[in-house]
Tab-separated table of C-alpha atoms in Angstrom:
chain	number	residue	atom	x	y	z
A	1	UNK	CA	107.045	87.243	140.453
A	2	UNK	CA	109.435	86.462	137.770
A	3	UNK	CA	108.099	83.219	136.768
A	4	UNK	CA	107.687	82.078	133.081
A	5	UNK	CA	104.118	82.325	131.773
A	6	UNK	CA	102.669	78.796	131.320
A	7	UNK	CA	101.829	79.348	127.643
A	8	UNK	CA	105.569	80.086	126.904
A	9	UNK	CA	106.787	77.258	129.028
A	10	UNK	CA	104.519	74.548	127.738
A	11	UNK	CA	103.450	75.799	124.187
A	12	UNK	CA	105.630	78.424	122.660
A	13	UNK	CA	108.856	76.685	123.759
A	14	UNK	CA	107.579	73.442	122.329
A	15	UNK	CA	106.916	75.062	119.016
A	16	UNK	CA	103.271	74.456	119.166
A	17	UNK	CA	101.941	78.119	118.891
A	18	UNK	CA	99.870	79.287	115.823
A	19	UNK	CA	99.559	82.865	116.886
A	20	UNK	CA	95.947	83.502	117.849
A	21	UNK	CA	97.054	85.839	120.596
A	22	UNK	CA	94.038	85.138	122.756
A	23	UNK	CA	96.326	84.446	125.488
A	24	UNK	CA	97.505	88.027	125.743
A	25	UNK	CA	94.091	88.993	126.681
A	26	UNK	CA	93.625	86.534	129.404
A	27	UNK	CA	97.043	87.020	131.002
A	28	UNK	CA	96.226	88.280	134.545
A	29	UNK	CA	99.621	89.819	134.696
A	30	UNK	CA	99.605	91.465	131.454
A	31	UNK	CA	102.863	90.022	130.941
A	32	UNK	CA	102.526	88.878	127.234
A	33	UNK	CA	102.871	90.527	123.961
A	34	UNK	CA	102.707	89.187	120.347
A	35	UNK	CA	105.866	89.409	118.382
A	36	UNK	CA	107.653	87.768	115.424
A	37	UNK	CA	109.966	84.734	116.258
A	38	UNK	CA	113.058	83.895	114.119
A	39	UNK	CA	110.998	81.346	112.025
A	40	UNK	CA	108.563	84.142	110.911
A	41	UNK	CA	105.443	83.380	113.128
A	42	UNK	CA	103.741	85.638	115.633
A	43	UNK	CA	103.999	84.107	119.190
A	44	UNK	CA	103.514	85.472	122.731
A	45	UNK	CA	106.588	87.060	124.397
A	46	UNK	CA	107.201	87.829	128.112
A	47	UNK	CA	107.397	91.518	128.608
A	48	UNK	CA	106.481	91.662	132.421
A	49	UNK	CA	106.508	89.816	135.647
A	50	UNK	CA	104.315	86.924	135.570
A	51	UNK	CA	102.199	85.459	138.303
A	52	UNK	CA	101.964	81.956	136.982
A	53	UNK	CA	98.405	81.395	137.520
A	54	UNK	CA	98.078	79.735	134.009
A	55	UNK	CA	95.129	81.960	132.985
A	56	UNK	CA	97.054	82.303	129.543
A	57	UNK	CA	97.253	78.788	128.902
A	58	UNK	CA	93.554	78.207	129.693
A	59	UNK	CA	92.468	79.657	126.294
A	60	UNK	CA	95.145	78.064	124.212
A	61	UNK	CA	94.011	75.812	121.500
A	62	UNK	CA	97.177	73.667	121.982
A	63	UNK	CA	97.197	73.425	125.785
A	64	UNK	CA	98.639	70.241	126.611
A	65	UNK	CA	96.604	69.962	130.041
A	66	UNK	CA	93.046	71.030	129.225
A	67	UNK	CA	90.108	70.301	131.817
A	68	UNK	CA	88.181	67.400	131.074
A	69	UNK	CA	84.986	69.537	130.066
A	70	UNK	CA	87.125	71.083	127.342
A	71	UNK	CA	89.457	68.265	126.475
A	72	UNK	CA	89.047	68.278	122.787
A	73	UNK	CA	86.909	69.667	120.129
A	74	UNK	CA	84.262	66.934	120.909
A	75	UNK	CA	83.709	68.309	124.407
A	76	UNK	CA	83.776	71.808	123.362
A	77	UNK	CA	81.212	71.320	120.560
A	78	UNK	CA	78.813	69.612	123.097
A	79	UNK	CA	78.838	72.892	125.089
A	80	UNK	CA	78.496	75.585	122.163
A	81	UNK	CA	76.489	73.524	119.623
A	82	UNK	CA	73.719	71.670	121.509
A	83	UNK	CA	72.003	68.909	120.199
A	84	UNK	CA	68.424	69.178	118.517
A	85	UNK	CA	66.361	67.126	116.166
A	86	UNK	CA	68.301	68.231	113.192
A	87	UNK	CA	71.832	67.632	114.465
A	88	UNK	CA	73.850	65.156	112.647
A	89	UNK	CA	77.390	63.701	113.543
A	90	UNK	CA	80.248	62.128	111.922
A	91	UNK	CA	83.672	61.533	113.389
A	92	UNK	CA	85.426	63.402	110.636
A	93	UNK	CA	83.056	66.490	110.217
A	94	UNK	CA	81.947	66.530	113.975
A	95	UNK	CA	78.294	68.069	114.627
A	96	UNK	CA	76.395	69.533	111.749
A	97	UNK	CA	72.911	70.452	110.304
A	98	UNK	CA	73.773	69.853	106.520
A	99	UNK	CA	76.375	69.996	103.955
A	100	UNK	CA	76.386	71.950	100.657
A	101	UNK	CA	78.380	73.144	97.728
A	102	UNK	CA	77.925	76.263	95.877
A	103	UNK	CA	78.860	79.927	95.565
A	104	UNK	CA	77.494	83.629	95.950
A	105	UNK	CA	76.455	85.162	92.834
A	106	UNK	CA	77.467	88.594	94.047
A	107	UNK	CA	80.657	87.931	95.893
A	108	UNK	CA	82.171	84.954	93.961
A	109	UNK	CA	84.440	87.255	91.589
A	110	UNK	CA	85.863	89.244	94.626
A	111	UNK	CA	86.819	86.294	96.836
A	112	UNK	CA	89.282	83.576	96.805
A	113	UNK	CA	86.780	80.770	96.376
A	114	UNK	CA	82.881	80.901	96.331
A	115	UNK	CA	82.348	83.967	98.327
A	116	UNK	CA	80.082	82.376	100.757
A	117	UNK	CA	82.053	83.745	103.880
A	118	UNK	CA	81.488	87.244	102.599
A	119	UNK	CA	77.732	86.516	101.834
A	120	UNK	CA	77.008	85.032	105.272
A	121	UNK	CA	78.644	88.104	106.935
A	122	UNK	CA	76.752	90.692	104.909
A	123	UNK	CA	73.449	88.752	105.697
A	124	UNK	CA	74.275	88.709	109.475
A	125	UNK	CA	74.569	92.506	109.226
A	126	UNK	CA	71.402	92.993	107.168
A	127	UNK	CA	69.355	90.818	109.420
A	128	UNK	CA	70.538	92.653	112.490
A	129	UNK	CA	72.202	89.499	114.053
A	130	UNK	CA	75.547	91.199	114.397
A	131	UNK	CA	76.935	94.879	114.790
A	132	UNK	CA	80.459	94.074	114.071
A	133	UNK	CA	82.458	91.366	112.413
A	134	UNK	CA	86.215	90.344	113.413
A	135	UNK	CA	88.289	89.207	110.455
A	136	UNK	CA	91.376	89.629	108.383
A	137	UNK	CA	91.861	92.828	106.386
A	138	UNK	CA	94.814	94.316	104.353
A	139	UNK	CA	96.847	97.015	106.155
A	140	UNK	CA	99.349	98.288	103.498
A	141	UNK	CA	101.083	95.234	102.146
A	142	UNK	CA	100.639	93.286	105.294
A	143	UNK	CA	97.525	91.784	106.867
A	144	UNK	CA	96.013	91.852	110.426
A	145	UNK	CA	92.667	91.201	112.220
A	146	UNK	CA	90.345	94.237	112.460
A	147	UNK	CA	86.952	95.159	113.649
A	148	UNK	CA	84.722	95.879	110.796
A	149	UNK	CA	81.169	97.496	111.433
A	150	UNK	CA	77.963	97.495	109.299
A	151	UNK	CA	78.771	100.370	107.452
A	152	UNK	CA	82.176	99.337	106.378
A	153	UNK	CA	82.942	97.422	103.029
A	154	UNK	CA	82.583	93.822	103.811
A	155	UNK	CA	84.256	93.100	100.306
A	156	UNK	CA	87.448	94.671	101.772
A	157	UNK	CA	87.687	91.484	104.197
A	158	UNK	CA	87.319	89.059	101.251
A	159	UNK	CA	90.053	86.663	99.996
A	160	UNK	CA	92.317	84.080	101.675
A	161	UNK	CA	95.637	85.446	103.285
A	162	UNK	CA	98.441	83.270	103.645
A	163	UNK	CA	100.107	85.308	106.056
A	164	UNK	CA	100.442	85.229	110.015
A	165	UNK	CA	98.033	87.382	111.824
A	166	UNK	CA	96.792	87.482	115.435
A	167	UNK	CA	93.784	88.619	117.437
A	168	UNK	CA	95.649	90.278	119.968
A	169	UNK	CA	94.751	93.825	119.402
A	170	UNK	CA	91.002	93.278	118.531
A	171	UNK	CA	90.144	90.363	121.173
A	172	UNK	CA	90.740	92.568	124.246
A	173	UNK	CA	88.281	95.160	122.572
A	174	UNK	CA	85.354	92.969	122.316
A	175	UNK	CA	83.963	93.690	125.823
A	176	UNK	CA	83.784	97.366	124.999
A	177	UNK	CA	81.864	96.996	121.877
A	178	UNK	CA	78.366	97.917	122.148
A	179	UNK	CA	76.517	95.193	120.188
A	180	UNK	CA	76.894	91.441	118.935
A	181	UNK	CA	80.153	90.090	117.184
A	182	UNK	CA	80.723	87.594	114.734
A	183	UNK	CA	84.343	86.027	114.227
A	184	UNK	CA	85.874	84.708	111.010
A	185	UNK	CA	89.032	82.472	111.527
A	186	UNK	CA	90.896	79.174	111.065
A	187	UNK	CA	89.921	76.313	113.088
A	188	UNK	CA	92.742	76.554	115.884
A	189	UNK	CA	91.642	80.205	116.344
A	190	UNK	CA	88.343	79.328	116.884
A	191	UNK	CA	89.017	76.842	119.372
A	192	UNK	CA	90.788	79.854	121.217
A	193	UNK	CA	87.684	81.735	120.865
A	194	UNK	CA	85.422	78.946	122.195
A	195	UNK	CA	87.696	78.316	125.208
A	196	UNK	CA	87.654	82.313	125.871
A	197	UNK	CA	83.942	82.239	125.846
A	198	UNK	CA	83.888	79.326	128.315
A	199	UNK	CA	85.919	81.077	130.658
A	200	UNK	CA	84.120	84.633	130.310
A	201	UNK	CA	80.417	84.939	130.191
A	202	UNK	CA	80.574	88.460	128.615
A	203	UNK	CA	82.402	87.058	125.468
A	204	UNK	CA	79.852	84.210	125.373
A	205	UNK	CA	76.993	86.592	125.195
A	206	UNK	CA	78.769	89.011	122.735
A	207	UNK	CA	80.118	86.551	120.113
A	208	UNK	CA	76.966	85.252	118.636
A	209	UNK	CA	78.406	83.765	115.298
A	210	UNK	CA	81.558	82.256	114.071
A	211	UNK	CA	82.848	81.199	110.652
A	212	UNK	CA	85.499	78.684	110.237
A	213	UNK	CA	87.821	78.832	107.103
A	214	UNK	CA	88.886	75.162	106.439
A	215	UNK	CA	92.825	75.476	106.790
A	216	UNK	CA	95.708	73.503	105.098
A	217	UNK	CA	98.102	75.125	107.788
A	218	UNK	CA	99.502	78.298	109.055
A	219	UNK	CA	102.156	79.696	106.940
A	220	UNK	CA	105.298	81.700	107.927
A	221	UNK	CA	105.870	85.224	106.468
A	222	UNK	CA	108.810	83.574	104.780
A	223	UNK	CA	106.230	81.918	102.559
A	224	UNK	CA	105.295	85.473	101.285
A	225	UNK	CA	108.772	86.600	101.106
A	226	UNK	CA	109.682	83.600	99.008
A	227	UNK	CA	106.940	84.168	96.404
A	228	UNK	CA	107.630	87.845	96.152
A	229	UNK	CA	111.200	86.997	94.929
A	230	UNK	CA	109.913	84.340	92.672
A	231	UNK	CA	107.628	86.978	91.049
A	232	UNK	CA	110.495	89.119	90.500
A	233	UNK	CA	109.665	91.960	92.738
A	234	UNK	CA	111.746	93.665	95.413
A	235	UNK	CA	110.083	93.554	98.927
A	236	UNK	CA	110.673	97.410	99.267
A	237	UNK	CA	108.568	98.002	96.363
A	238	UNK	CA	105.361	96.120	97.510
A	239	UNK	CA	102.331	97.793	97.731
A	240	UNK	CA	99.783	94.848	97.883
A	241	UNK	CA	99.650	91.195	97.544
A	242	UNK	CA	97.103	88.908	96.330
A	243	UNK	CA	97.435	85.126	97.282
A	244	UNK	CA	94.660	83.779	95.023
A	245	UNK	CA	94.364	85.500	91.527
A	246	UNK	CA	91.761	83.332	89.986
A	247	UNK	CA	91.524	82.551	86.071
A	248	UNK	CA	87.869	82.239	85.404
A	249	UNK	CA	88.807	80.354	82.033
A	250	UNK	CA	90.945	77.704	83.872
A	251	UNK	CA	90.391	75.507	86.848
A	252	UNK	CA	90.084	76.412	90.410
A	253	UNK	CA	93.440	74.990	91.407
A	254	UNK	CA	95.106	76.907	88.621
A	255	UNK	CA	95.337	80.197	90.629
A	256	UNK	CA	98.400	82.738	90.814
A	257	UNK	CA	100.180	84.682	93.299
A	258	UNK	CA	99.941	88.536	92.644
A	259	UNK	CA	102.026	91.553	93.548
A	260	UNK	CA	101.185	95.210	92.978
A	261	UNK	CA	104.253	97.506	93.305
A	262	UNK	CA	104.499	101.248	94.377
A	263	UNK	CA	105.629	102.005	90.536
A	264	UNK	CA	103.105	99.812	88.714
A	265	UNK	CA	99.266	99.952	88.804
A	266	UNK	CA	99.127	96.509	86.884
A	267	UNK	CA	99.389	93.363	89.178
A	268	UNK	CA	102.445	91.188	88.332
A	269	UNK	CA	101.519	87.437	88.787
A	270	UNK	CA	103.168	84.165	89.366
A	271	UNK	CA	101.482	80.905	88.503
A	272	UNK	CA	101.376	78.976	91.801
A	273	UNK	CA	101.875	75.790	89.512
A	274	UNK	CA	105.333	77.064	88.440
A	275	UNK	CA	106.765	76.752	92.168
A	276	UNK	CA	105.461	73.121	92.712
A	277	UNK	CA	103.437	71.843	95.646
A	278	UNK	CA	103.668	74.386	98.546
A	279	UNK	CA	101.189	72.439	100.815
A	280	UNK	CA	101.490	68.835	100.619
A	281	UNK	CA	105.379	69.318	101.196
A	282	UNK	CA	104.771	71.229	104.235
A	283	UNK	CA	107.050	73.992	103.207
A	284	UNK	CA	107.012	77.050	105.402
A	285	UNK	CA	104.391	75.457	107.656
A	286	UNK	CA	103.755	75.874	111.504
A	287	UNK	CA	104.781	73.027	113.461
A	288	UNK	CA	101.667	72.894	115.520
A	289	UNK	CA	99.714	72.379	112.345
A	290	UNK	CA	101.032	68.847	112.135
A	291	UNK	CA	99.388	68.178	115.598
A	292	UNK	CA	95.872	69.456	114.804
A	293	UNK	CA	92.972	67.012	113.904
A	294	UNK	CA	90.252	69.470	113.344
A	295	UNK	CA	90.074	69.684	109.497
A	296	UNK	CA	86.599	70.830	109.207
A	297	UNK	CA	86.346	73.702	111.788
A	298	UNK	CA	84.071	71.562	114.016
A	299	UNK	CA	83.422	74.429	116.543
A	300	UNK	CA	82.016	77.141	114.167
A	301	UNK	CA	78.494	77.944	113.242
A	302	UNK	CA	79.451	77.520	109.654
A	303	UNK	CA	82.525	75.914	108.145
A	304	UNK	CA	83.745	76.894	104.540
A	305	UNK	CA	86.478	75.415	102.288
A	306	UNK	CA	87.276	74.957	98.602
A	307	UNK	CA	85.479	72.256	96.597
A	308	UNK	CA	88.614	70.506	95.346
A	309	UNK	CA	86.401	67.539	93.627
A	310	UNK	CA	85.029	67.326	90.149
A	311	UNK	CA	82.956	68.843	88.532
A	312	UNK	CA	83.410	71.815	90.770
A	313	UNK	CA	87.046	72.037	90.549
A	314	UNK	CA	86.867	72.568	86.818
A	315	UNK	CA	85.226	75.997	87.419
A	316	UNK	CA	87.953	78.693	87.738
A	317	UNK	CA	85.709	80.984	89.591
A	318	UNK	CA	85.698	78.619	92.597
A	319	UNK	CA	83.274	76.818	94.712
A	320	UNK	CA	82.795	76.555	98.520
A	321	UNK	CA	81.928	73.258	100.437
A	322	UNK	CA	79.693	74.334	103.217
A	323	UNK	CA	79.086	72.653	106.553
A	324	UNK	CA	76.308	74.222	108.600
A	325	UNK	CA	76.554	73.501	112.488
A	326	UNK	CA	73.709	75.925	113.926
A	327	UNK	CA	70.129	76.571	112.903
A	328	UNK	CA	70.865	80.157	111.974
A	329	UNK	CA	73.746	79.158	109.629
A	330	UNK	CA	71.620	76.544	107.801
A	331	UNK	CA	68.810	79.159	107.361
A	332	UNK	CA	71.016	81.581	105.843
A	333	UNK	CA	72.130	79.245	103.286
A	334	UNK	CA	68.921	77.908	102.568
A	335	UNK	CA	67.153	81.137	102.113
A	336	UNK	CA	69.943	82.423	100.002
A	337	UNK	CA	69.556	79.376	97.707
A	338	UNK	CA	65.750	79.963	97.609
A	339	UNK	CA	66.258	83.546	96.805
A	340	UNK	CA	68.710	82.661	94.211
A	341	UNK	CA	71.316	84.927	95.296
A	342	UNK	CA	73.300	81.784	96.132
A	343	UNK	CA	74.083	79.039	93.738
A	344	UNK	CA	73.936	75.885	96.111
A	345	UNK	CA	73.084	72.410	96.313
A	346	UNK	CA	73.233	69.827	98.846
A	347	UNK	CA	76.381	67.675	98.694
A	348	UNK	CA	76.744	64.231	100.396
A	349	UNK	CA	78.890	64.260	103.534
A	350	UNK	CA	81.247	61.891	101.771
A	351	UNK	CA	82.004	64.174	98.995
A	352	UNK	CA	82.626	67.011	101.437
A	353	UNK	CA	85.386	64.679	103.035
A	354	UNK	CA	86.481	63.578	99.657
A	355	UNK	CA	87.209	67.328	98.957
A	356	UNK	CA	89.524	67.635	101.713
A	357	UNK	CA	91.083	64.143	101.319
A	358	UNK	CA	94.638	64.999	101.567
A	359	UNK	CA	94.108	67.000	104.828
A	360	UNK	CA	92.070	64.154	106.360
A	361	UNK	CA	94.803	61.600	105.610
A	362	UNK	CA	97.644	63.798	106.803
A	363	UNK	CA	96.092	65.340	109.758
A	364	UNK	CA	93.872	62.436	111.080
A	365	UNK	CA	95.249	59.054	109.692
A	366	UNK	CA	98.808	59.755	109.969
A	367	UNK	CA	98.492	61.842	113.266
A	368	UNK	CA	99.042	59.017	115.655
A	369	UNK	CA	102.391	58.311	113.797
A	370	UNK	CA	103.601	61.755	114.069
A	371	UNK	CA	102.716	61.882	117.830
A	372	UNK	CA	104.651	58.590	118.293
A	373	UNK	CA	107.829	59.960	116.628
A	374	UNK	CA	107.597	63.278	118.298
A	375	UNK	CA	110.278	64.511	120.904
A	376	UNK	CA	107.615	66.650	122.464
A	377	UNK	CA	106.204	64.673	125.332
A	378	UNK	CA	103.507	67.481	126.183
A	379	UNK	CA	101.329	67.210	123.135
A	380	UNK	CA	97.654	68.331	123.623
A	381	UNK	CA	95.056	65.579	123.773
A	382	UNK	CA	93.964	64.473	120.321
A	383	UNK	CA	91.054	62.065	119.073
A	384	UNK	CA	93.468	59.704	117.580
A	385	UNK	CA	92.836	55.895	116.447
A	386	UNK	CA	95.155	53.457	115.298
A	387	UNK	CA	95.179	52.940	111.467
A	388	UNK	CA	97.675	50.764	109.651
A	389	UNK	CA	100.202	52.897	107.892
A	390	UNK	CA	102.261	51.276	105.124
A	391	UNK	CA	106.177	51.766	105.294
A	392	UNK	CA	105.740	54.188	102.366
A	393	UNK	CA	103.452	56.371	104.080
A	394	UNK	CA	105.472	56.585	107.138
A	395	UNK	CA	108.453	57.645	105.019
A	396	UNK	CA	106.337	60.388	103.402
A	397	UNK	CA	105.270	61.633	106.943
A	398	UNK	CA	109.166	61.591	107.917
A	399	UNK	CA	110.052	63.474	104.790
A	400	UNK	CA	107.485	66.100	105.271
A	401	UNK	CA	108.540	66.654	108.772
A	402	UNK	CA	112.208	67.376	107.333
A	403	UNK	CA	111.020	69.658	104.372
A	404	UNK	CA	109.052	71.615	106.814
A	405	UNK	CA	111.645	72.254	109.385
A	406	UNK	CA	114.467	72.737	106.851
A	407	UNK	CA	112.436	75.321	104.714
A	408	UNK	CA	112.299	77.625	107.844
A	409	UNK	CA	115.921	77.174	108.557
A	410	UNK	CA	117.188	77.536	105.256
A	411	UNK	CA	115.078	80.810	104.465
A	412	UNK	CA	116.151	82.299	107.858
A	413	UNK	CA	119.788	81.868	107.111
A	414	UNK	CA	119.732	83.062	103.523
A	415	UNK	CA	116.668	85.045	102.016
A	416	UNK	CA	117.308	84.127	98.389
A	417	UNK	CA	114.773	82.237	96.456
A	418	UNK	CA	117.277	80.599	93.959
A	419	UNK	CA	119.681	79.491	96.759
A	420	UNK	CA	116.431	78.094	98.665
A	421	UNK	CA	115.430	76.226	95.538
A	422	UNK	CA	118.791	74.622	95.458
A	423	UNK	CA	119.048	73.803	99.008
A	424	UNK	CA	115.491	72.308	99.319
A	425	UNK	CA	115.958	70.444	95.837
A	426	UNK	CA	117.152	66.948	96.735
A	427	UNK	CA	114.579	66.791	99.807
A	428	UNK	CA	111.739	67.608	97.808
A	429	UNK	CA	112.691	65.219	94.881
A	430	UNK	CA	112.887	62.532	97.589
A	431	UNK	CA	109.621	63.379	98.912
A	432	UNK	CA	107.890	63.445	95.394
A	433	UNK	CA	109.354	60.060	94.711
A	434	UNK	CA	108.102	58.255	97.830
A	435	UNK	CA	104.705	60.073	97.413
A	436	UNK	CA	104.494	58.842	94.076
A	437	UNK	CA	105.119	55.155	95.251
A	438	UNK	CA	102.817	55.438	97.957
A	439	UNK	CA	99.988	56.806	95.803
A	440	UNK	CA	100.767	54.096	93.061
A	441	UNK	CA	100.535	51.216	95.719
A	442	UNK	CA	97.352	52.580	97.270
A	443	UNK	CA	95.895	52.782	93.846
A	444	UNK	CA	96.673	49.224	93.063
A	445	UNK	CA	95.124	48.076	96.300
A	446	UNK	CA	91.988	50.213	95.850
A	447	UNK	CA	91.395	48.527	92.484
A	448	UNK	CA	92.025	44.996	93.798
A	449	UNK	CA	89.440	45.852	96.485
A	450	UNK	CA	86.859	46.728	93.805
A	451	UNK	CA	87.667	43.518	91.859
A	452	UNK	CA	87.173	41.253	94.852
A	453	UNK	CA	84.281	43.084	96.358
């Protein structure tokens, strides 16, 4: 049985894997192992003969041939987030109970944003809801998923890591753990978790809470290598990196990349504003992220993101936008507010959506166009709708696709930050120009609408 595993044939070879690694646990032939690909992402590789029973692809968040019961996030949410009298629904948010904004008074300083994820995790432990949490921790100067118990330091799992990680080593151990589990992850990883729970009752019973971190796209490890060089540090000297070093005297978006070397105890920082827009340009981004329409983590008990709107963006300490989707999640936030350990307020749904406006525009409004121009004819089902896109917006989409792919190729061929900047200069200038034109035209049209309305 020397067949090719379905997940490799229909996902990995189509450049549609984000690296969750759940497929390795479900492979009946034990024929898969996660490893680095040439573009700096973790993907499953075939290491043994395959029975080709498609067990691996059945839990893949980018499976192009899912069953109707779990066709999209909408169907999956109906399984795991049942309706009750408090359930609300919006197409852009999915199912939810309430929407908030705020931060944890205890964990804000040690977190990348408002510290709500750490607070929720600690509360789940304190109230005996969970015995373990599976989330990302630092391992030397790299990062990986780990199993954290109630007696471990929850703060050690705080902060955002823009580095490829996989659940491969921990997911297979869940069934052997004595007790209940929570999982923290980006939306596509949690979709894989929900698909695994759909297939396996033990996992459905053991995983009792999920926390989604609203994601701007999975970055290649090339992203970190580039920033380390820009910070003026040799890779061999790295002891630890920090992706979000906050400046409490500035704004939430004015953060730095930080490196601690083996030789120095002081952190060396690089202002992220000095390297330009690393998100809207698509630099070092995983291809699959351009075919994801779940902006807000629709399958989690609670979804958390950055409040990229005024007045909250003016606070350098950071604030979370919060979407509660289960009764327990909503209770934790409400009780934290009443106890004054959280500084939280209700936030209109429209403001939550506005806080992630760029992501909604790119990943939902423009998704049908990217699907139309894609060479991949095995894309997973998406909840797309036709929306008029101006010629300028289409040019922006094409340019982003070019910069994303080119950034990975250029760095792979020559890992030199100065040469990279030179190679990407003209492409980024063109992208900035057409983006400005697009925004300018959109601004005029919005003003005209206000006048005539």
